[in-house]
Amino acid sequence: IRNEQTNYGQLTMEAIASAMPGAEVYFLNSGSMRLDDNLSGVVTQYDVLRTFPYGGGLVSMTLPGDTLNKVLTIGATTNKGTGGYLQVKRLSGDSGNPCDGQQLLESGKNYKVVLPKYVADGNEQNLELLGNYPQEPFQESVTVDGQQVKNDIRDMVIHQMKKLGTY
């Protein structure tokens, strides 16, 4: 989880995107995923709680393309092997030129990003620059598929797993 994009990381990104649609980029610091076990078979609520023992809410930010490119590159290279490695949805942070499909990030364009408040506050290693950008908080709970889901990564993942029938 701290060296490459993983299926659990992608499931988490899908859960966040489902709960908070409309962003162009979603990312999560891998350090928030603390479970070292390889999960197989039925994944339980207990497994999700062990994975995300600290939980936490998400916020959105608007970042210029050059800043977002820098963040994603740091998350994929400088922070590789650490908790600051980013699990990403929509844009790939695996190279110096993250792209959305075939379109490269435009330095003059602004991108809406959804990320953990902890990271947005500039608390993640080498990503302190994020603390310089304003945040747009979400409500305490959001409506997902007609149901209220708490703005907490654990609740979003559990809801997504129930929806997929894997929980």
Tab-separated table of C-alpha atoms in Angstrom:
chain	number	residue	atom	x	y	z
A	1	ILE	CA	0.000	0.000	0.000
A	2	ARG	CA	2.969	2.303	0.497
A	3	ASN	CA	4.687	1.412	-2.773
A	4	GLU	CA	1.987	0.971	-5.410
A	5	GLN	CA	-1.680	1.396	-6.182
A	6	THR	CA	-3.589	-1.498	-4.610
A	7	ASN	CA	-7.051	-2.982	-4.955
A	8	TYR	CA	-7.940	-1.948	-1.387
A	9	GLY	CA	-6.638	1.545	-2.098
A	10	GLN	CA	-8.727	1.709	-5.257
A	11	LEU	CA	-11.806	0.416	-3.422
A	12	THR	CA	-11.276	3.210	-0.912
A	13	MET	CA	-10.925	5.778	-3.697
A	14	GLU	CA	-14.148	4.505	-5.305
A	15	ALA	CA	-15.912	4.818	-1.943
A	16	ILE	CA	-14.760	8.417	-1.556
A	17	ALA	CA	-15.683	9.325	-5.142
A	18	SER	CA	-19.116	7.734	-4.717
A	19	ALA	CA	-19.736	9.726	-1.529
A	20	MET	CA	-18.270	12.982	-2.818
A	21	PRO	CA	-18.723	13.121	-6.592
A	22	GLY	CA	-17.626	15.942	-8.835
A	23	ALA	CA	-13.919	16.199	-8.131
A	24	GLU	CA	-11.327	15.665	-10.813
A	25	VAL	CA	-8.848	14.032	-8.443
A	26	TYR	CA	-9.168	11.970	-5.272
A	27	PHE	CA	-6.228	10.887	-3.167
A	28	LEU	CA	-5.426	9.380	0.187
A	29	ASN	CA	-2.173	9.025	2.072
A	30	SER	CA	-1.361	5.337	2.435
A	31	GLY	CA	-0.323	5.902	6.035
A	32	SER	CA	-3.970	6.190	6.995
A	33	MET	CA	-4.335	2.507	6.039
A	34	ARG	CA	-2.719	0.664	8.942
A	35	LEU	CA	-3.616	-2.990	8.412
A	36	ASP	CA	-0.628	-5.180	7.542
A	37	ASP	CA	-2.670	-8.350	6.919
A	38	ASN	CA	-3.567	-9.673	3.493
A	39	LEU	CA	-7.350	-9.778	3.508
A	40	SER	CA	-9.157	-12.522	1.637
A	41	GLY	CA	-12.671	-13.874	1.694
A	42	VAL	CA	-15.269	-11.782	3.442
A	43	VAL	CA	-13.962	-8.441	4.642
A	44	THR	CA	-15.747	-7.389	7.816
A	45	GLN	CA	-16.500	-4.086	9.469
A	46	TYR	CA	-13.826	-5.038	11.993
A	47	ASP	CA	-11.287	-5.316	9.140
A	48	VAL	CA	-12.221	-1.836	7.915
A	49	LEU	CA	-11.903	-0.411	11.419
A	50	ARG	CA	-8.502	-2.102	11.823
A	51	THR	CA	-7.432	-0.677	8.466
A	52	PHE	CA	-8.477	2.873	9.304
A	53	PRO	CA	-8.080	3.103	13.096
A	54	TYR	CA	-8.043	6.909	13.030
A	55	GLY	CA	-10.792	7.418	10.460
A	56	GLY	CA	-11.246	11.031	9.639
A	57	GLY	CA	-13.199	13.348	7.430
A	58	LEU	CA	-12.530	14.565	3.936
A	59	VAL	CA	-12.407	18.040	2.448
A	60	SER	CA	-12.113	19.460	-1.021
A	61	MET	CA	-9.575	21.939	-2.330
A	62	THR	CA	-8.991	23.694	-5.600
A	63	LEU	CA	-5.377	23.369	-6.707
A	64	PRO	CA	-3.560	24.761	-9.740
A	65	GLY	CA	-2.323	22.091	-12.146
A	66	ASP	CA	1.361	22.775	-11.443
A	67	THR	CA	0.806	22.383	-7.681
A	68	LEU	CA	-1.283	19.244	-8.137
A	69	ASN	CA	1.359	17.796	-10.457
A	70	LYS	CA	3.985	18.482	-7.770
A	71	VAL	CA	1.833	16.900	-5.025
A	72	LEU	CA	1.107	13.765	-7.055
A	73	THR	CA	4.736	13.414	-8.093
A	74	ILE	CA	5.939	13.770	-4.482
A	75	GLY	CA	3.293	11.264	-3.405
A	76	ALA	CA	4.457	8.736	-6.000
A	77	THR	CA	8.222	9.197	-5.869
A	78	THR	CA	9.610	11.068	-2.857
A	79	ASN	CA	7.083	9.449	-0.514
A	80	LYS	CA	7.257	5.977	-2.037
A	81	GLY	CA	7.683	3.413	0.733
A	82	THR	CA	6.246	5.766	3.378
A	83	GLY	CA	2.809	6.692	4.663
A	84	GLY	CA	2.875	9.704	2.347
A	85	TYR	CA	2.610	7.505	-0.748
A	86	LEU	CA	-0.707	8.440	-2.367
A	87	GLN	CA	-3.471	6.123	-3.471
A	88	VAL	CA	-5.029	8.085	-6.348
A	89	LYS	CA	-8.252	8.032	-8.349
A	90	ARG	CA	-8.730	9.735	-11.692
A	91	LEU	CA	-5.167	10.980	-12.120
A	92	SER	CA	-2.069	8.835	-12.034
A	93	GLY	CA	0.714	9.951	-9.721
A	94	ASP	CA	3.109	7.286	-10.997
A	95	SER	CA	5.169	9.602	-13.205
A	96	GLY	CA	6.253	13.208	-13.439
A	97	ASN	CA	3.289	13.886	-15.741
A	98	PRO	CA	0.114	12.745	-14.034
A	99	CYS	CA	-2.708	12.657	-16.527
A	100	ASP	CA	-6.473	12.350	-16.631
A	101	GLY	CA	-6.952	9.821	-19.410
A	102	GLN	CA	-4.874	11.283	-22.232
A	103	GLN	CA	-4.992	14.900	-21.041
A	104	LEU	CA	-1.903	16.106	-19.150
A	105	LEU	CA	-2.408	18.458	-16.235
A	106	GLU	CA	-2.478	22.048	-17.354
A	107	SER	CA	-0.440	24.332	-15.107
A	108	GLY	CA	-2.868	27.250	-15.569
A	109	LYS	CA	-5.986	25.175	-14.933
A	110	ASN	CA	-7.506	24.640	-11.493
A	111	TYR	CA	-8.529	21.146	-10.366
A	112	LYS	CA	-11.014	20.173	-7.674
A	113	VAL	CA	-9.430	17.631	-5.331
A	114	VAL	CA	-10.934	15.559	-2.494
A	115	LEU	CA	-8.536	14.371	0.197
A	116	PRO	CA	-8.335	13.654	3.936
A	117	LYS	CA	-8.426	16.750	6.131
A	118	TYR	CA	-5.233	15.552	7.817
A	119	VAL	CA	-3.368	15.779	4.487
A	120	ALA	CA	-5.101	19.029	3.455
A	121	ASP	CA	-3.916	20.595	6.725
A	122	GLY	CA	-0.318	19.998	5.552
A	123	ASN	CA	0.406	17.272	8.095
A	124	GLU	CA	1.745	14.639	5.681
A	125	GLN	CA	5.491	14.343	5.121
A	126	ASN	CA	6.703	16.389	2.105
A	127	LEU	CA	3.148	17.580	1.396
A	128	GLU	CA	3.133	20.455	3.867
A	129	LEU	CA	2.490	22.873	0.978
A	130	LEU	CA	-1.153	21.742	0.937
A	131	GLY	CA	-1.662	23.598	4.212
A	132	ASN	CA	-1.318	26.864	2.281
A	133	TYR	CA	-4.504	26.308	0.266
A	134	PRO	CA	-8.063	26.955	1.445
A	135	GLN	CA	-10.278	23.982	2.195
A	136	GLU	CA	-13.951	23.506	1.540
A	137	PRO	CA	-15.340	21.249	4.275
A	138	PHE	CA	-18.127	18.790	3.581
A	139	GLN	CA	-21.145	18.315	5.796
A	140	GLU	CA	-20.882	15.953	8.749
A	141	SER	CA	-22.752	13.393	6.674
A	142	VAL	CA	-23.411	13.018	2.955
A	143	THR	CA	-26.124	11.262	0.978
A	144	VAL	CA	-24.838	8.240	-0.937
A	145	ASP	CA	-27.275	6.091	-2.898
A	146	GLY	CA	-30.142	7.615	-0.926
A	147	GLN	CA	-28.571	6.847	2.462
A	148	GLN	CA	-26.846	9.113	4.949
A	149	VAL	CA	-23.162	8.239	5.355
A	150	LYS	CA	-20.936	9.963	7.887
A	151	ASN	CA	-18.060	12.032	6.471
A	152	ASP	CA	-15.549	9.499	7.760
A	153	ILE	CA	-13.440	7.307	5.525
A	154	ARG	CA	-14.421	4.167	7.466
A	155	ASP	CA	-18.136	4.736	6.954
A	156	MET	CA	-17.611	5.434	3.254
A	157	VAL	CA	-15.634	2.220	2.721
A	158	ILE	CA	-18.183	0.150	4.647
A	159	HIS	CA	-21.027	1.652	2.590
A	160	GLN	CA	-19.158	0.938	-0.668
A	161	MET	CA	-18.478	-2.656	0.339
A	162	LYS	CA	-22.140	-3.198	1.246
A	163	LYS	CA	-23.148	-1.743	-2.115
A	164	LEU	CA	-20.783	-4.117	-3.928
A	165	GLY	CA	-21.960	-7.082	-1.881
A	166	THR	CA	-18.427	-7.749	-0.626
A	167	TYR	CA	-19.168	-6.980	2.997
